[in-house]
Every structure is written in C-alpha cells, then in structure tokens.
Tab-separated table of N, CA, C and O in Angstrom:
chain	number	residue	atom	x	y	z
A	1	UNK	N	20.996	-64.450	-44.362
A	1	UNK	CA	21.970	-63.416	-44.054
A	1	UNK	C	21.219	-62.129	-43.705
A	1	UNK	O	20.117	-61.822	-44.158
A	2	UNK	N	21.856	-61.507	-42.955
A	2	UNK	CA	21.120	-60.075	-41.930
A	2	UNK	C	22.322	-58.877	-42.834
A	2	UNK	O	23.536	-59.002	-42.995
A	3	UNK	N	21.472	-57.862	-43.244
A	3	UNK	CA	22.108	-56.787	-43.118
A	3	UNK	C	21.993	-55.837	-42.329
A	3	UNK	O	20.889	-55.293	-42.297
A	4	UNK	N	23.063	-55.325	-41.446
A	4	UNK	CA	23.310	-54.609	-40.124
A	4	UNK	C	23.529	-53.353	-40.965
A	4	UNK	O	24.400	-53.356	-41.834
A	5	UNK	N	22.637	-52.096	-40.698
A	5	UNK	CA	22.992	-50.769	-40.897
A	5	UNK	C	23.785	-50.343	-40.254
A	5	UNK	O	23.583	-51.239	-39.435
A	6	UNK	N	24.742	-49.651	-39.699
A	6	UNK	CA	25.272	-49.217	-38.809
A	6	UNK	C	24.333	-47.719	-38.086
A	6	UNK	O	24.245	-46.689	-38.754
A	7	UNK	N	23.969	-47.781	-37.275
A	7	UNK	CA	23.235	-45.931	-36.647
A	7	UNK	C	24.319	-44.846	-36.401
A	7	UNK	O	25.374	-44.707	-35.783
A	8	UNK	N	23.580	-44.231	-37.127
A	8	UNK	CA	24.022	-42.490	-37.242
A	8	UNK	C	23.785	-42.172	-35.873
A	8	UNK	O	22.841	-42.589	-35.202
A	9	UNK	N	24.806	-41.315	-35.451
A	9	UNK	CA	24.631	-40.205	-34.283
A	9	UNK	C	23.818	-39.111	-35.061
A	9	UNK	O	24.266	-38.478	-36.017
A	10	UNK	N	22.598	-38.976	-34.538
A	10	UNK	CA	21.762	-37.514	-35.085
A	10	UNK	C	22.904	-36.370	-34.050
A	10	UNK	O	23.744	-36.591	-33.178
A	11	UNK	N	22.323	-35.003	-34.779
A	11	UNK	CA	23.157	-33.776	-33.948
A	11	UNK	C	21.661	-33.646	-33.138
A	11	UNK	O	20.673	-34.202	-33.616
A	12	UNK	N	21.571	-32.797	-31.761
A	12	UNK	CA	21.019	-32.624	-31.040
A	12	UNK	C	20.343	-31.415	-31.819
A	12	UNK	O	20.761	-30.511	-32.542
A	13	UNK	N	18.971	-31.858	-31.285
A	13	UNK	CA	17.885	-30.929	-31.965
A	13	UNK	C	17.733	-29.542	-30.943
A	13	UNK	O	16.919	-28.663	-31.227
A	14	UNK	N	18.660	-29.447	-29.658
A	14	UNK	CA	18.366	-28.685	-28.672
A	14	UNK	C	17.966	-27.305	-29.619
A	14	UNK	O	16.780	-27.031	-29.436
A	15	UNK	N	18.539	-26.497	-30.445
A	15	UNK	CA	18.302	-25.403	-31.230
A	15	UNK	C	16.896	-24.862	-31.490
A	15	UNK	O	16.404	-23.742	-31.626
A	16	UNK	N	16.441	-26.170	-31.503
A	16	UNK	CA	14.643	-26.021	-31.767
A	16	UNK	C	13.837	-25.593	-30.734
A	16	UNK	O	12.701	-25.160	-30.926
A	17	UNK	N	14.363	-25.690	-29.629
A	17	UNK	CA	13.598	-25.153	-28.442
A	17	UNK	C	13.913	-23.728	-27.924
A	17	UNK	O	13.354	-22.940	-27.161
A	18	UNK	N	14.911	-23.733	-28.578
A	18	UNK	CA	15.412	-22.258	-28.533
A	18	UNK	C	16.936	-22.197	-26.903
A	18	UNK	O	17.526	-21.386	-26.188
A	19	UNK	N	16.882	-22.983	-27.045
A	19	UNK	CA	18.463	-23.488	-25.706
A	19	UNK	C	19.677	-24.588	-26.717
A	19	UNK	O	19.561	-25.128	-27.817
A	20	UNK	N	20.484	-24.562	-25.983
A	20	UNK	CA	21.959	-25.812	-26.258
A	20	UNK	C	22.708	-26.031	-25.669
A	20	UNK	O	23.588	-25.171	-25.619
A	21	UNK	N	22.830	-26.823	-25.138
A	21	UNK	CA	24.087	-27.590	-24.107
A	21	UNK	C	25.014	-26.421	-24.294
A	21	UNK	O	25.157	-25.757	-23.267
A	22	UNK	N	25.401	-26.178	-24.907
A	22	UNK	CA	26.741	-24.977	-24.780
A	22	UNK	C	26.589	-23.568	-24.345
A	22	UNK	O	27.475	-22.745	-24.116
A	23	UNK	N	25.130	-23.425	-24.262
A	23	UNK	CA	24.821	-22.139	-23.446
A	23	UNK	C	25.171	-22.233	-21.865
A	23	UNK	O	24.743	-23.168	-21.189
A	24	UNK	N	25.637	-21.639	-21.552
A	24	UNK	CA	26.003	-21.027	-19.953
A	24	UNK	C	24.965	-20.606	-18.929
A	24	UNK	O	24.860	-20.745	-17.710
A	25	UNK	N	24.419	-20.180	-19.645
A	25	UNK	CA	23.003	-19.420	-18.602
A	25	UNK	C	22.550	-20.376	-17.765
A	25	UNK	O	22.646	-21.603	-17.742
A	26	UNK	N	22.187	-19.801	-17.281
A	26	UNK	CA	21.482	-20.362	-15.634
A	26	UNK	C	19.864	-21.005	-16.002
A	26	UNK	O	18.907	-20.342	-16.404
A	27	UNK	N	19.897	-22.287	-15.766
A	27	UNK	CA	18.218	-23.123	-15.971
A	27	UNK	C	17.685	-22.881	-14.831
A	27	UNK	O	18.151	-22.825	-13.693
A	28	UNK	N	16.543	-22.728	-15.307
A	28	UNK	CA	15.184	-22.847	-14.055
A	28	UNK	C	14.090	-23.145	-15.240
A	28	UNK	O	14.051	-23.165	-16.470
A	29	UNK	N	13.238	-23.363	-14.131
A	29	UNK	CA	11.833	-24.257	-14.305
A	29	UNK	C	11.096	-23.869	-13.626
A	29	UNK	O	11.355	-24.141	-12.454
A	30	UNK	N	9.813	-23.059	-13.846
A	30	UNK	CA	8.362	-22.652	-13.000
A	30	UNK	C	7.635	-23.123	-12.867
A	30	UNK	O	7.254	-23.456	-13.989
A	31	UNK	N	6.607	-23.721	-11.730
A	31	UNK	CA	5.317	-24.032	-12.243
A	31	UNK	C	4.303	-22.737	-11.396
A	31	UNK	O	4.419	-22.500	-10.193
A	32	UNK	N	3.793	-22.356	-11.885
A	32	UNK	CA	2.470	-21.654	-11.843
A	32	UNK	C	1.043	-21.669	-11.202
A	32	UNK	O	0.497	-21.126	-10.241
A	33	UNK	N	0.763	-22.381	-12.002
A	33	UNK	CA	-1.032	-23.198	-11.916
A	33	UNK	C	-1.222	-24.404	-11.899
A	33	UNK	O	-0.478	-25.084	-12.606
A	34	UNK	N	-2.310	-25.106	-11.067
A	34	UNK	CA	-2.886	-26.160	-11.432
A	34	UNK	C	-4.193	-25.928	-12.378
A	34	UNK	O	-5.058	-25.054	-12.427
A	35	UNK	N	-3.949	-27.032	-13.052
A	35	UNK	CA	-5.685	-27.165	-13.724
A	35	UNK	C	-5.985	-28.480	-13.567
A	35	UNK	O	-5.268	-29.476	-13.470
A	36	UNK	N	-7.022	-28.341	-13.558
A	36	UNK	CA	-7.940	-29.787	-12.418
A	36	UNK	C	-8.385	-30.189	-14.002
A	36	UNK	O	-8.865	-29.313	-14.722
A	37	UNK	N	-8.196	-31.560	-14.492
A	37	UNK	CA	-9.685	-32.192	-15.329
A	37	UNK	C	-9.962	-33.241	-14.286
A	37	UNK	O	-9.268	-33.761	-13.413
A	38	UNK	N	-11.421	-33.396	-14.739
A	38	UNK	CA	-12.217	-34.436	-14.262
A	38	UNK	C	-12.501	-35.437	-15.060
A	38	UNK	O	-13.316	-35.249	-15.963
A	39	UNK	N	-11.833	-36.820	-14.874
A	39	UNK	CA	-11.933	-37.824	-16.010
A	39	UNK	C	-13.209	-38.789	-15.614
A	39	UNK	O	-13.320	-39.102	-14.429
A	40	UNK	N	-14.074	-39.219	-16.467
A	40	UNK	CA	-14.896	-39.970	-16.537
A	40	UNK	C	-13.503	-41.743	-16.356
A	40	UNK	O	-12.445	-42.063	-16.898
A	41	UNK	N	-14.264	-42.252	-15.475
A	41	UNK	CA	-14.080	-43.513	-15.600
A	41	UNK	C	-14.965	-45.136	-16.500
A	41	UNK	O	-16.169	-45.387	-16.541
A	42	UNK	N	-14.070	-45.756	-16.958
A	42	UNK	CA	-14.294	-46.903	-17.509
A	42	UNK	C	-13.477	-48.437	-17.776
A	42	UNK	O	-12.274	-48.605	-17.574
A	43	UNK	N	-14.287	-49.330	-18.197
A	43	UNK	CA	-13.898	-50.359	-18.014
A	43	UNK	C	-12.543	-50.950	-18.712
A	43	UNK	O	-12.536	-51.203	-19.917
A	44	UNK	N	-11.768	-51.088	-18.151
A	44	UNK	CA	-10.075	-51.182	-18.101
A	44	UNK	C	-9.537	-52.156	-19.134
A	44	UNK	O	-10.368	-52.870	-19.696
A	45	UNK	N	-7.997	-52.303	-19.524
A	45	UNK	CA	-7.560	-53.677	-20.048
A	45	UNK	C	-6.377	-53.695	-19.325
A	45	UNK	O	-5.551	-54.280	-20.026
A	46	UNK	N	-5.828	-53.314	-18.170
A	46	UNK	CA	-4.326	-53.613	-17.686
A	46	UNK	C	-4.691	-54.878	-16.953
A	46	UNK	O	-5.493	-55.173	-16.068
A	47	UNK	N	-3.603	-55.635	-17.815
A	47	UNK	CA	-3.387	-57.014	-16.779
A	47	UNK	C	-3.170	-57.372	-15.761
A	47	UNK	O	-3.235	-58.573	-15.498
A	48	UNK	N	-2.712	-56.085	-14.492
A	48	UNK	CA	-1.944	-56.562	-13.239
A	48	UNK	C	-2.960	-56.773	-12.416
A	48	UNK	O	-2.765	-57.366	-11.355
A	49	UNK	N	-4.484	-56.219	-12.856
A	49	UNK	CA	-5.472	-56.436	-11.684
A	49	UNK	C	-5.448	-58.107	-11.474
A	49	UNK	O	-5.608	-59.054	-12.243
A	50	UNK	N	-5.236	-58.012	-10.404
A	50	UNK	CA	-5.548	-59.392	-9.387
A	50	UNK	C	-6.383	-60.329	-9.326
A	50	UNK	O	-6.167	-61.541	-9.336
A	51	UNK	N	-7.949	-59.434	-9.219
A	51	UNK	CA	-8.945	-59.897	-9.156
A	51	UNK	C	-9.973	-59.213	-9.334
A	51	UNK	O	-10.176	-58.509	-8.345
A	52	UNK	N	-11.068	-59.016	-10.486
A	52	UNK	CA	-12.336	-58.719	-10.803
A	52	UNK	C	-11.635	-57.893	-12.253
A	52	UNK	O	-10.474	-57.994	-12.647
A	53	UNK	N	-12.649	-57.147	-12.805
A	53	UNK	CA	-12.829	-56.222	-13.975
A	53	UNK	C	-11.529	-55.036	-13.301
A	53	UNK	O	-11.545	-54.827	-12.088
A	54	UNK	N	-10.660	-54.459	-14.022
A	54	UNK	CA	-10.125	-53.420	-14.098
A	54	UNK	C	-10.449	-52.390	-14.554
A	54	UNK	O	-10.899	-52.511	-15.693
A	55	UNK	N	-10.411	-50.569	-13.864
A	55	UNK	CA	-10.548	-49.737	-14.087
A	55	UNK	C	-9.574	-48.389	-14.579
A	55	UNK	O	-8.513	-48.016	-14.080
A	56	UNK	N	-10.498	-47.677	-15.991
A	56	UNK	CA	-8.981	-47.027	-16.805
A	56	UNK	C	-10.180	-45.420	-16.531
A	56	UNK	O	-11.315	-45.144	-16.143
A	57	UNK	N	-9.060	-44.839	-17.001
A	57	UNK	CA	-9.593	-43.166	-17.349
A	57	UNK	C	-10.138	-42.993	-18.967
A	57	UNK	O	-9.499	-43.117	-20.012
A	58	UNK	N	-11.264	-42.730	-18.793
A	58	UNK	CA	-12.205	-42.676	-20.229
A	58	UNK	C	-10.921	-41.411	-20.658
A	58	UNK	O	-10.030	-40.976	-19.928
A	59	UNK	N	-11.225	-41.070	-22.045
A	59	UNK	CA	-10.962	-40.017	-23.128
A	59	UNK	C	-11.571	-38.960	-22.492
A	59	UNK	O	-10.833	-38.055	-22.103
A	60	UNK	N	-12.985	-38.858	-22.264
A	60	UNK	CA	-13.741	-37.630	-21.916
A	60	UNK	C	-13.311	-37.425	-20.906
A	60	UNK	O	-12.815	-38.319	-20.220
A	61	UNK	N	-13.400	-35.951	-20.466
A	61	UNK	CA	-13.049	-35.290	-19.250
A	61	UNK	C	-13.618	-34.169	-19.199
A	61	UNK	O	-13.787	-33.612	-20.284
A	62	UNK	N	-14.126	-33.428	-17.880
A	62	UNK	CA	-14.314	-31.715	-17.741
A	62	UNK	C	-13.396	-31.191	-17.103
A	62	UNK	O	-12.678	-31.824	-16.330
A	63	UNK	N	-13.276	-29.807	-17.365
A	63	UNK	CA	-12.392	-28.881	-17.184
A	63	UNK	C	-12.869	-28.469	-16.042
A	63	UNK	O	-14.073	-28.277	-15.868
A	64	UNK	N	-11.832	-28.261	-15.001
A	64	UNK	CA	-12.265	-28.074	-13.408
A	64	UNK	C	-11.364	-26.956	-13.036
A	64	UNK	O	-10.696	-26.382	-13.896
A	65	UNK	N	-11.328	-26.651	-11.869
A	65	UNK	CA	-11.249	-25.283	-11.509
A	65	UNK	C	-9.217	-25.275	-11.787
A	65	UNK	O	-8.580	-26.272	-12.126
A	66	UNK	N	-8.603	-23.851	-11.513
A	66	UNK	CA	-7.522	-23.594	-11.678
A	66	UNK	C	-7.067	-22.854	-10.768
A	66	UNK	O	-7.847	-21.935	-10.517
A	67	UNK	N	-5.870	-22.848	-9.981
A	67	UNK	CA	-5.340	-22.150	-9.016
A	67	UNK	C	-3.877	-22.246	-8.897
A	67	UNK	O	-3.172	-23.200	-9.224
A	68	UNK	N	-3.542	-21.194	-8.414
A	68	UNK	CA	-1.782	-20.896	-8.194
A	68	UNK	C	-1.347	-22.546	-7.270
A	68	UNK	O	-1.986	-23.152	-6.410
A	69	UNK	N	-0.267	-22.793	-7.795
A	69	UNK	CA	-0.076	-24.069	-6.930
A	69	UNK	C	0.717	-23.907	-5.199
A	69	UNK	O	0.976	-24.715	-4.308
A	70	UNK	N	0.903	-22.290	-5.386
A	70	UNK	CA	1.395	-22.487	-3.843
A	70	UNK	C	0.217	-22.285	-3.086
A	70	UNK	O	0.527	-22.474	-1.909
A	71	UNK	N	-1.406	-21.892	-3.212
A	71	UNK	CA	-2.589	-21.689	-2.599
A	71	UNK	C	-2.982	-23.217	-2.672
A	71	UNK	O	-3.632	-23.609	-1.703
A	72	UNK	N	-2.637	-24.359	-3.875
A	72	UNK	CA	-3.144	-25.471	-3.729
A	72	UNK	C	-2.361	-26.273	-2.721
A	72	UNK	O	-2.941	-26.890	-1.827
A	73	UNK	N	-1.293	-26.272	-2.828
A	73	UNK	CA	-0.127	-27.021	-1.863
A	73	UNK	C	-0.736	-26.328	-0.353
A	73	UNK	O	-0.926	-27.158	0.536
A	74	UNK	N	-0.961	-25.274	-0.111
A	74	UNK	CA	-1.292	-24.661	1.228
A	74	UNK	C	-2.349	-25.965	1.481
A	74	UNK	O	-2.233	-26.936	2.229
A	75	UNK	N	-3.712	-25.473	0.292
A	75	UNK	CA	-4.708	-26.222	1.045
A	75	UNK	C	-5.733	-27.616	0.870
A	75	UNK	O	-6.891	-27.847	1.218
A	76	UNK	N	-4.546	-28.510	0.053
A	76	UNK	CA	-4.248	-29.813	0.535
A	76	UNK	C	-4.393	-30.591	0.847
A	76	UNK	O	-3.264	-30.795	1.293
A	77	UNK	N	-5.156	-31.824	1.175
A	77	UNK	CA	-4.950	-32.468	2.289
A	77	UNK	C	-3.927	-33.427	2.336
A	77	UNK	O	-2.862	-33.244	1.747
A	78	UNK	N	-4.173	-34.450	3.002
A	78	UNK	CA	-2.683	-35.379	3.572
A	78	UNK	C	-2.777	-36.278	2.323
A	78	UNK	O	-3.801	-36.771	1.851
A	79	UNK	N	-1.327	-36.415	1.813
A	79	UNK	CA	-1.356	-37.396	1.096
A	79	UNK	C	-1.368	-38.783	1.496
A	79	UNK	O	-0.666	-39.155	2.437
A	80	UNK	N	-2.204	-39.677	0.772
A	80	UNK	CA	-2.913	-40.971	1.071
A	80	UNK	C	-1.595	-41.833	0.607
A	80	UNK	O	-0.742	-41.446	-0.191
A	81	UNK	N	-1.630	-43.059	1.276
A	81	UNK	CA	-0.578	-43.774	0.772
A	81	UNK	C	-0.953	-44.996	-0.177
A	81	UNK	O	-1.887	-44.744	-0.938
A	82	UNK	N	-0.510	-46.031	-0.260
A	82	UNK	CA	-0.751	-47.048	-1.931
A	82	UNK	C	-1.649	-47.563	-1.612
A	82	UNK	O	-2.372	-47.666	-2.603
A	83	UNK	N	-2.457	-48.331	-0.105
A	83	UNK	CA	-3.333	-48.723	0.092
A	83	UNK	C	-4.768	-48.099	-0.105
A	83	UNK	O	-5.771	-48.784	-0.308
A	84	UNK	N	-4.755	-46.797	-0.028
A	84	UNK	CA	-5.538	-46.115	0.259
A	84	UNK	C	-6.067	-45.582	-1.152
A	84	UNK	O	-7.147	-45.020	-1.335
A	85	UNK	N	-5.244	-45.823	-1.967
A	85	UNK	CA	-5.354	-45.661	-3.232
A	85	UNK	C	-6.219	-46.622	-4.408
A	85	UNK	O	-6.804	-46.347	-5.455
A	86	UNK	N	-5.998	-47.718	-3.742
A	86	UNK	CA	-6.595	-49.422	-4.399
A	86	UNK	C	-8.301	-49.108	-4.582
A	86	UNK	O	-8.839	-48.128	-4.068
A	87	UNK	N	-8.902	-49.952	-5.266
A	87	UNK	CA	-10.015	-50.044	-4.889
A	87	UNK	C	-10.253	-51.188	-5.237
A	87	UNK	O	-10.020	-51.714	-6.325
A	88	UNK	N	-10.833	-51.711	-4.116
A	88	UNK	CA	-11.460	-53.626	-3.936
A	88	UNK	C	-11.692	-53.822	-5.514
A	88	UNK	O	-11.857	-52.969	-6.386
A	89	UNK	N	-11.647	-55.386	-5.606
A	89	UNK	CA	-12.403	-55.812	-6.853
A	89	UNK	C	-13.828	-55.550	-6.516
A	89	UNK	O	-14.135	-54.623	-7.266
A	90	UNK	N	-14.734	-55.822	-5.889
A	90	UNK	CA	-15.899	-55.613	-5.247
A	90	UNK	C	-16.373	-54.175	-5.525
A	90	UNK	O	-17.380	-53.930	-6.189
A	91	UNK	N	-15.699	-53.383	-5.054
A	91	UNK	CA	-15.883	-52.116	-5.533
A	91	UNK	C	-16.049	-51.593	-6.962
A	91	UNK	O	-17.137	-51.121	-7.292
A	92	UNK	N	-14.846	-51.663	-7.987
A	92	UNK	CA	-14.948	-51.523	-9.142
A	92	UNK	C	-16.018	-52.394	-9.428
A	92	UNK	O	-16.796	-51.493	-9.740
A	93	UNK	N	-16.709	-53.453	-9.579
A	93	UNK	CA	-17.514	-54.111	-10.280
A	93	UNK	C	-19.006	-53.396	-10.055
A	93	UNK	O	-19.919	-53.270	-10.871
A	94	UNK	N	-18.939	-53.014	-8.792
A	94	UNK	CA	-19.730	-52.271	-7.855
A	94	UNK	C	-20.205	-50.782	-8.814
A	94	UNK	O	-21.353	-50.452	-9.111
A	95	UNK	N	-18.812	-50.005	-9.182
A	95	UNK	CA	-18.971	-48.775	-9.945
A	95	UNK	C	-19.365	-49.160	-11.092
A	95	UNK	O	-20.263	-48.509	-11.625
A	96	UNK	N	-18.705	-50.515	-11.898
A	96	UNK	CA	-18.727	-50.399	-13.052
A	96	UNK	C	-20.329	-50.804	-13.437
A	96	UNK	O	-20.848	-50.817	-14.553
A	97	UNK	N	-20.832	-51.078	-12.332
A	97	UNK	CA	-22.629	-52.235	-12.781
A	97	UNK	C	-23.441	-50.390	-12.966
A	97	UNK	O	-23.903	-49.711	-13.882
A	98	UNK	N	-23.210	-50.246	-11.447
A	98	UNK	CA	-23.821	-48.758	-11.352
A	98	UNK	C	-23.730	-47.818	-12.393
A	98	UNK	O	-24.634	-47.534	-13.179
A	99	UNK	N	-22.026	-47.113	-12.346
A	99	UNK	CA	-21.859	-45.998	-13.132
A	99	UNK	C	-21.457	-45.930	-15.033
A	99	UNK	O	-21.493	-44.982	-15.817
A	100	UNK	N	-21.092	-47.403	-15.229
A	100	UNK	CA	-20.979	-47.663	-16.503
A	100	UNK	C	-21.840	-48.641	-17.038
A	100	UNK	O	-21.507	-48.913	-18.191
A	101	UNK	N	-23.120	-49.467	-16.522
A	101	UNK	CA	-24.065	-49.985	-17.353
A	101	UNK	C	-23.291	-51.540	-17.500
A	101	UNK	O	-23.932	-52.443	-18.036
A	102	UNK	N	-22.143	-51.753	-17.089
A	102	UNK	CA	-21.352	-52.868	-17.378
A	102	UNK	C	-21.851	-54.344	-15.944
A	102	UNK	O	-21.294	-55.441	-15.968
C-alpha cells in the first residue's frame, strides 16, 4: 500500500525579490555589459556524440575583456550556423591528444 500526500500550493515567494504579481508598474529588463570568460576545454561525458571522444567546458576559466553590449553587437561578426559550430570527431581527438595529454 502507497501513501499519497496530497501537495500544498506554496504562496509565491515573489516578495523576496522585492516585486508581486499585483504590482502595476511597468517591467523592463536591461542588459548593459558583456563579460567574456575564457573556458579551458576537456574531455567530455555527453552521450549524443556520434563518433570519437566528446568535448565539455573545464571548471577553470579566465576573465576576458568587458564591453557595453551595444559596441559588442556593433562589432560582431556573422553569426555561424549549426554546422559551423560541430567539430569533426578527428578534430576533437586531434585537440584532445595535443591540448589535454589525452
């Protein structure tokens, strides 16, 4: 035999952020700045790779430069599409012999 708790409706924690659904005021949202980190890469565990060793974003990272995001959006370049994004199995095994000792 199973005993079924029934779940509580919690009250909305909105208060804590300092807003609540029942306020009126007008929302907006800014963004500002970019800040760049630079992640060290390493050897992966996601299952969807296809074929060879998979590649993840290490923990470590450096802190890279920062700029207003309408000077970054100005200068840009073209965004790459999903292909362009991949990298061969050949490749990763390639980085990982070289740049991780693997």
């Amino acid at each position: 035999a199973y005993n079924i708790i029934p779940a509580r409706k919690m009250p909305p924690r909105s208060h804590e952020y300092g807003f609540s659904d029942d306020d009126n005021s007008p929302k907006s949202l800014i963004f500002d700045q970019i800040h760049v980190r630079y992640y060290d890469q390493t050897l992966g565990d996601n299952p969807s790779t296809s074929c060879g060793p998979p590649l993840s974003l290490d923990w470590s990272y450096e802190i890279g430069e920062s700029e207003a995001i309408d000077e970054y959006e100005k200068n840009r370049g073209q965004r790459r599409n999903a292909s362009e994004l991949m990298m061969s199995s050949f490749d990763r095994r390639f980085f990982l012999s070289r740049e991780c000792g693997h």
